Amino acid sequence: MGVSTAPPPPTTSKTPQKQHLEAVGAYQYVLTFLLMGPFFSLLVFILLFTSLWPFSVLYLVWLYVDWDTPNQGGRRSEWMRNHAIWRQLRDYYPVKLVKTAELPPDRNYVLGAHPHGVMCTGFLCNFSTESNGFSQLFPGLRPWLAVLAGLFYVPVYRDYIMSFGLCPVSRQSLDFILSQPQPGQAVVIMVGGAHEALYSVPGEHCLTLQKRKGFVRLALRHGGPPHPCPPASQSLSRTLHDGPGEALRGAQGKLWGPCFHLPHPHL
């Protein structure tokens, strides 16, 4: 039996103030996703050539000392995960979390999630925040959303995403989490990765899986089979192409490859 938690209010009952708050939550996420990394990377570089250069130097020293933290569990902030802004983001679309099975907290889990989508909004709401009450639905489980390792090289942005419980989707990072003495670690892996994001088209789910077997080996190495995670997000945004045969689709694949993608958010 499916169970939903904290259902978003019906659209007809939303006041203008509520609609504005939801728009703020959605735009905050989109702008942070797109601009926070480039902004702080550029800021750290520019400050090196000003009288404020000590700030950049101190941060770069800190970055060097802290380099391996993402691969060692990161720095999760429950305050950030429970912030009210994520409930506004949840209600904007809306995003729901439906429980279809019990997950005993006496073991670890590797959850294969799909579809990746462009901005992973559904996965962020359900696993990286408490906007849909994951901890109440699955008490004792500690969710980790595994994302591109390259994101943890970006100044300041790396600290921001670590606060949600995001971790690099690398063997070192995932082995560290699943080897913890405390059971109940639930690693969520978007199996298709950024390649799958390039196929984001409204109304279609394209799963990139044929050459993505590492998550199966990871689960078996740590004592159990992987578990499928039903679709957690629809195509809330799309890439700038109409299909795998389009010239722009091919250009995206060559220019950005497995690391990045060009989103076209519909807000």
mmCIF file with all atom_site columns, C-alpha atoms in Angstrom, residues 126-234:
data_model
loop_
_atom_site.group_PDB
_atom_site.id
_atom_site.type_symbol
_atom_site.label_atom_id
_atom_site.label_alt_id
_atom_site.label_comp_id
_atom_site.label_asym_id
_atom_site.label_entity_id
_atom_site.label_seq_id
_atom_site.pdbx_PDB_ins_code
_atom_site.Cartn_x
_atom_site.Cartn_y
_atom_site.Cartn_z
_atom_site.occupancy
_atom_site.B_iso_or_equiv
_atom_site.pdbx_formal_charge
_atom_site.auth_seq_id
_atom_site.auth_comp_id
_atom_site.auth_asym_id
_atom_site.auth_atom_id
_atom_site.pdbx_PDB_model_num
ATOM 1   C CA . ASN A 1 126 ? 13.068 13.229 -1.337  1.00 0.00 ? 126 ASN A CA 1
ATOM 2   C CA . PHE A 1 127 ? 16.577 12.143 -0.329  1.00 0.00 ? 127 PHE A CA 1
ATOM 3   C CA . SER A 1 128 ? 18.703 15.244 0.259   1.00 0.00 ? 128 SER A CA 1
ATOM 4   C CA . THR A 1 129 ? 16.128 17.200 2.246   1.00 0.00 ? 129 THR A CA 1
ATOM 5   C CA . GLU A 1 130 ? 13.396 16.361 4.719   1.00 0.00 ? 130 GLU A CA 1
ATOM 6   C CA . SER A 1 131 ? 10.720 18.213 2.760   1.00 0.00 ? 131 SER A CA 1
ATOM 7   C CA . ASN A 1 132 ? 8.823  14.941 2.250   1.00 0.00 ? 132 ASN A CA 1
ATOM 8   C CA . GLY A 1 133 ? 9.690  13.405 5.613   1.00 0.00 ? 133 GLY A CA 1
ATOM 9   C CA . PHE A 1 134 ? 12.094 10.655 4.531   1.00 0.00 ? 134 PHE A CA 1
ATOM 10  C CA . SER A 1 135 ? 13.280 10.093 8.115   1.00 0.00 ? 135 SER A CA 1
ATOM 11  C CA . GLN A 1 136 ? 9.695  9.657  9.336   1.00 0.00 ? 136 GLN A CA 1
ATOM 12  C CA . LEU A 1 137 ? 8.811  7.200  6.584   1.00 0.00 ? 137 LEU A CA 1
ATOM 13  C CA . PHE A 1 138 ? 12.043 5.219  6.919   1.00 0.00 ? 138 PHE A CA 1
ATOM 14  C CA . PRO A 1 139 ? 13.270 5.651  10.504  1.00 0.00 ? 139 PRO A CA 1
ATOM 15  C CA . GLY A 1 140 ? 16.852 4.604  11.074  1.00 0.00 ? 140 GLY A CA 1
ATOM 16  C CA . LEU A 1 141 ? 17.945 5.089  7.457   1.00 0.00 ? 141 LEU A CA 1
ATOM 17  C CA . ARG A 1 142 ? 20.520 7.719  6.532   1.00 0.00 ? 142 ARG A CA 1
ATOM 18  C CA . PRO A 1 143 ? 20.157 8.719  2.853   1.00 0.00 ? 143 PRO A CA 1
ATOM 19  C CA . TRP A 1 144 ? 23.093 9.742  0.667   1.00 0.00 ? 144 TRP A CA 1
ATOM 20  C CA . LEU A 1 145 ? 22.591 11.069 -2.848  1.00 0.00 ? 145 LEU A CA 1
ATOM 21  C CA . ALA A 1 146 ? 25.607 10.239 -5.021  1.00 0.00 ? 146 ALA A CA 1
ATOM 22  C CA . VAL A 1 147 ? 26.421 12.852 -7.686  1.00 0.00 ? 147 VAL A CA 1
ATOM 23  C CA . LEU A 1 148 ? 29.239 13.724 -10.097 1.00 0.00 ? 148 LEU A CA 1
ATOM 24  C CA . ALA A 1 149 ? 32.604 13.804 -8.342  1.00 0.00 ? 149 ALA A CA 1
ATOM 25  C CA . GLY A 1 150 ? 33.576 16.885 -10.340 1.00 0.00 ? 150 GLY A CA 1
ATOM 26  C CA . LEU A 1 151 ? 31.058 18.999 -8.433  1.00 0.00 ? 151 LEU A CA 1
ATOM 27  C CA . PHE A 1 152 ? 33.178 18.629 -5.301  1.00 0.00 ? 152 PHE A CA 1
ATOM 28  C CA . TYR A 1 153 ? 36.090 20.414 -6.966  1.00 0.00 ? 153 TYR A CA 1
ATOM 29  C CA . VAL A 1 154 ? 34.121 23.671 -7.206  1.00 0.00 ? 154 VAL A CA 1
ATOM 30  C CA . PRO A 1 155 ? 34.953 26.226 -4.470  1.00 0.00 ? 155 PRO A CA 1
ATOM 31  C CA . VAL A 1 156 ? 32.202 26.936 -1.912  1.00 0.00 ? 156 VAL A CA 1
ATOM 32  C CA . TYR A 1 157 ? 29.618 25.024 -3.966  1.00 0.00 ? 157 TYR A CA 1
ATOM 33  C CA . ARG A 1 158 ? 31.184 21.776 -2.742  1.00 0.00 ? 158 ARG A CA 1
ATOM 34  C CA . ASP A 1 159 ? 30.540 22.796 0.869   1.00 0.00 ? 159 ASP A CA 1
ATOM 35  C CA . TYR A 1 160 ? 26.980 23.757 0.006   1.00 0.00 ? 160 TYR A CA 1
ATOM 36  C CA . ILE A 1 161 ? 26.090 20.403 -1.562  1.00 0.00 ? 161 ILE A CA 1
ATOM 37  C CA . MET A 1 162 ? 27.866 18.439 1.162   1.00 0.00 ? 162 MET A CA 1
ATOM 38  C CA . SER A 1 163 ? 25.493 20.013 3.672   1.00 0.00 ? 163 SER A CA 1
ATOM 39  C CA . PHE A 1 164 ? 22.604 18.093 2.038   1.00 0.00 ? 164 PHE A CA 1
ATOM 40  C CA . GLY A 1 165 ? 24.335 14.750 2.400   1.00 0.00 ? 165 GLY A CA 1
ATOM 41  C CA . LEU A 1 166 ? 25.489 14.621 -1.207  1.00 0.00 ? 166 LEU A CA 1
ATOM 42  C CA . CYS A 1 167 ? 28.577 12.516 -1.889  1.00 0.00 ? 167 CYS A CA 1
ATOM 43  C CA . PRO A 1 168 ? 30.748 11.747 -4.938  1.00 0.00 ? 168 PRO A CA 1
ATOM 44  C CA . VAL A 1 169 ? 29.626 8.768  -6.982  1.00 0.00 ? 169 VAL A CA 1
ATOM 45  C CA . SER A 1 170 ? 33.089 7.198  -6.760  1.00 0.00 ? 170 SER A CA 1
ATOM 46  C CA . ARG A 1 171 ? 34.205 3.852  -5.430  1.00 0.00 ? 171 ARG A CA 1
ATOM 47  C CA . GLN A 1 172 ? 36.249 5.433  -2.628  1.00 0.00 ? 172 GLN A CA 1
ATOM 48  C CA . SER A 1 173 ? 33.349 7.532  -1.408  1.00 0.00 ? 173 SER A CA 1
ATOM 49  C CA . LEU A 1 174 ? 30.657 4.855  -1.610  1.00 0.00 ? 174 LEU A CA 1
ATOM 50  C CA . ASP A 1 175 ? 32.863 2.169  -0.061  1.00 0.00 ? 175 ASP A CA 1
ATOM 51  C CA . PHE A 1 176 ? 33.563 4.516  2.855   1.00 0.00 ? 176 PHE A CA 1
ATOM 52  C CA . ILE A 1 177 ? 29.848 5.114  3.508   1.00 0.00 ? 177 ILE A CA 1
ATOM 53  C CA . LEU A 1 178 ? 28.774 1.487  3.142   1.00 0.00 ? 178 LEU A CA 1
ATOM 54  C CA . SER A 1 179 ? 31.649 0.310  5.368   1.00 0.00 ? 179 SER A CA 1
ATOM 55  C CA . GLN A 1 180 ? 30.499 2.348  8.365   1.00 0.00 ? 180 GLN A CA 1
ATOM 56  C CA . PRO A 1 181 ? 29.869 0.292  11.530  1.00 0.00 ? 181 PRO A CA 1
ATOM 57  C CA . GLN A 1 182 ? 26.405 1.819  11.914  1.00 0.00 ? 182 GLN A CA 1
ATOM 58  C CA . PRO A 1 183 ? 23.883 0.090  9.584   1.00 0.00 ? 183 PRO A CA 1
ATOM 59  C CA . GLY A 1 184 ? 21.109 1.917  7.798   1.00 0.00 ? 184 GLY A CA 1
ATOM 60  C CA . GLN A 1 185 ? 23.215 3.744  5.205   1.00 0.00 ? 185 GLN A CA 1
ATOM 61  C CA . ALA A 1 186 ? 21.129 4.218  2.037   1.00 0.00 ? 186 ALA A CA 1
ATOM 62  C CA . VAL A 1 187 ? 23.117 5.305  -1.011  1.00 0.00 ? 187 VAL A CA 1
ATOM 63  C CA . VAL A 1 188 ? 21.004 6.606  -3.904  1.00 0.00 ? 188 VAL A CA 1
ATOM 64  C CA . ILE A 1 189 ? 22.732 6.353  -7.291  1.00 0.00 ? 189 ILE A CA 1
ATOM 65  C CA . MET A 1 190 ? 21.237 7.903  -10.428 1.00 0.00 ? 190 MET A CA 1
ATOM 66  C CA . VAL A 1 191 ? 22.386 5.051  -12.614 1.00 0.00 ? 191 VAL A CA 1
ATOM 67  C CA . GLY A 1 192 ? 22.095 6.773  -15.994 1.00 0.00 ? 192 GLY A CA 1
ATOM 68  C CA . GLY A 1 193 ? 24.231 9.731  -14.918 1.00 0.00 ? 193 GLY A CA 1
ATOM 69  C CA . ALA A 1 194 ? 24.691 12.891 -16.960 1.00 0.00 ? 194 ALA A CA 1
ATOM 70  C CA . HIS A 1 195 ? 24.388 10.932 -20.226 1.00 0.00 ? 195 HIS A CA 1
ATOM 71  C CA . GLU A 1 196 ? 20.827 10.064 -19.289 1.00 0.00 ? 196 GLU A CA 1
ATOM 72  C CA . ALA A 1 197 ? 20.148 13.731 -18.530 1.00 0.00 ? 197 ALA A CA 1
ATOM 73  C CA . LEU A 1 198 ? 20.778 14.525 -22.204 1.00 0.00 ? 198 LEU A CA 1
ATOM 74  C CA . TYR A 1 199 ? 17.697 12.476 -23.067 1.00 0.00 ? 199 TYR A CA 1
ATOM 75  C CA . SER A 1 200 ? 15.347 14.474 -20.838 1.00 0.00 ? 200 SER A CA 1
ATOM 76  C CA . VAL A 1 201 ? 12.203 15.038 -22.867 1.00 0.00 ? 201 VAL A CA 1
ATOM 77  C CA . PRO A 1 202 ? 8.811  15.794 -21.294 1.00 0.00 ? 202 PRO A CA 1
ATOM 78  C CA . GLY A 1 203 ? 6.620  12.702 -21.227 1.00 0.00 ? 203 GLY A CA 1
ATOM 79  C CA . GLU A 1 204 ? 9.432  10.236 -21.927 1.00 0.00 ? 204 GLU A CA 1
ATOM 80  C CA . HIS A 1 205 ? 11.644 8.131  -19.649 1.00 0.00 ? 205 HIS A CA 1
ATOM 81  C CA . CYS A 1 206 ? 14.871 6.937  -21.239 1.00 0.00 ? 206 CYS A CA 1
ATOM 82  C CA . LEU A 1 207 ? 16.997 4.737  -18.970 1.00 0.00 ? 207 LEU A CA 1
ATOM 83  C CA . THR A 1 208 ? 20.745 4.548  -19.655 1.00 0.00 ? 208 THR A CA 1
ATOM 84  C CA . LEU A 1 209 ? 21.788 1.208  -18.178 1.00 0.00 ? 209 LEU A CA 1
ATOM 85  C CA . GLN A 1 210 ? 23.631 -1.071 -20.598 1.00 0.00 ? 210 GLN A CA 1
ATOM 86  C CA . LYS A 1 211 ? 27.140 -0.044 -19.531 1.00 0.00 ? 211 LYS A CA 1
ATOM 87  C CA . ARG A 1 212 ? 26.212 0.949  -15.968 1.00 0.00 ? 212 ARG A CA 1
ATOM 88  C CA . LYS A 1 213 ? 26.916 -2.156 -13.878 1.00 0.00 ? 213 LYS A CA 1
ATOM 89  C CA . GLY A 1 214 ? 29.185 -0.662 -11.217 1.00 0.00 ? 214 GLY A CA 1
ATOM 90  C CA . PHE A 1 215 ? 26.322 -0.118 -8.766  1.00 0.00 ? 215 PHE A CA 1
ATOM 91  C CA . VAL A 1 216 ? 25.520 -3.851 -8.924  1.00 0.00 ? 216 VAL A CA 1
ATOM 92  C CA . ARG A 1 217 ? 29.114 -4.775 -8.061  1.00 0.00 ? 217 ARG A CA 1
ATOM 93  C CA . LEU A 1 218 ? 29.055 -2.181 -5.284  1.00 0.00 ? 218 LEU A CA 1
ATOM 94  C CA . ALA A 1 219 ? 25.944 -3.711 -3.712  1.00 0.00 ? 219 ALA A CA 1
ATOM 95  C CA . LEU A 1 220 ? 27.269 -7.273 -3.961  1.00 0.00 ? 220 LEU A CA 1
ATOM 96  C CA . ARG A 1 221 ? 30.603 -6.220 -2.508  1.00 0.00 ? 221 ARG A CA 1
ATOM 97  C CA . HIS A 1 222 ? 28.830 -4.889 0.563   1.00 0.00 ? 222 HIS A CA 1
ATOM 98  C CA . GLY A 1 223 ? 26.596 -7.862 1.164   1.00 0.00 ? 223 GLY A CA 1
ATOM 99  C CA . GLY A 1 224 ? 23.354 -7.547 -0.765  1.00 0.00 ? 224 GLY A CA 1
ATOM 100 C CA . PRO A 1 225 ? 21.578 -6.902 -4.052  1.00 0.00 ? 225 PRO A CA 1
ATOM 101 C CA . PRO A 1 226 ? 20.804 -3.402 -5.329  1.00 0.00 ? 226 PRO A CA 1
ATOM 102 C CA . HIS A 1 227 ? 17.252 -2.138 -4.901  1.00 0.00 ? 227 HIS A CA 1
ATOM 103 C CA . PRO A 1 228 ? 15.338 -0.293 -7.625  1.00 0.00 ? 228 PRO A CA 1
ATOM 104 C CA . CYS A 1 229 ? 13.989 3.121  -6.739  1.00 0.00 ? 229 CYS A CA 1
ATOM 105 C CA . PRO A 1 230 ? 10.804 3.993  -8.691  1.00 0.00 ? 230 PRO A CA 1
ATOM 106 C CA . PRO A 1 231 ? 10.830 7.214  -10.712 1.00 0.00 ? 231 PRO A CA 1
ATOM 107 C CA . ALA A 1 232 ? 11.115 10.118 -8.287  1.00 0.00 ? 232 ALA A CA 1
ATOM 108 C CA . SER A 1 233 ? 10.830 12.968 -10.746 1.00 0.00 ? 233 SER A CA 1
ATOM 109 C CA . GLN A 1 234 ? 9.224  13.720 -14.045 1.00 0.00 ? 234 GLN A CA 1
#
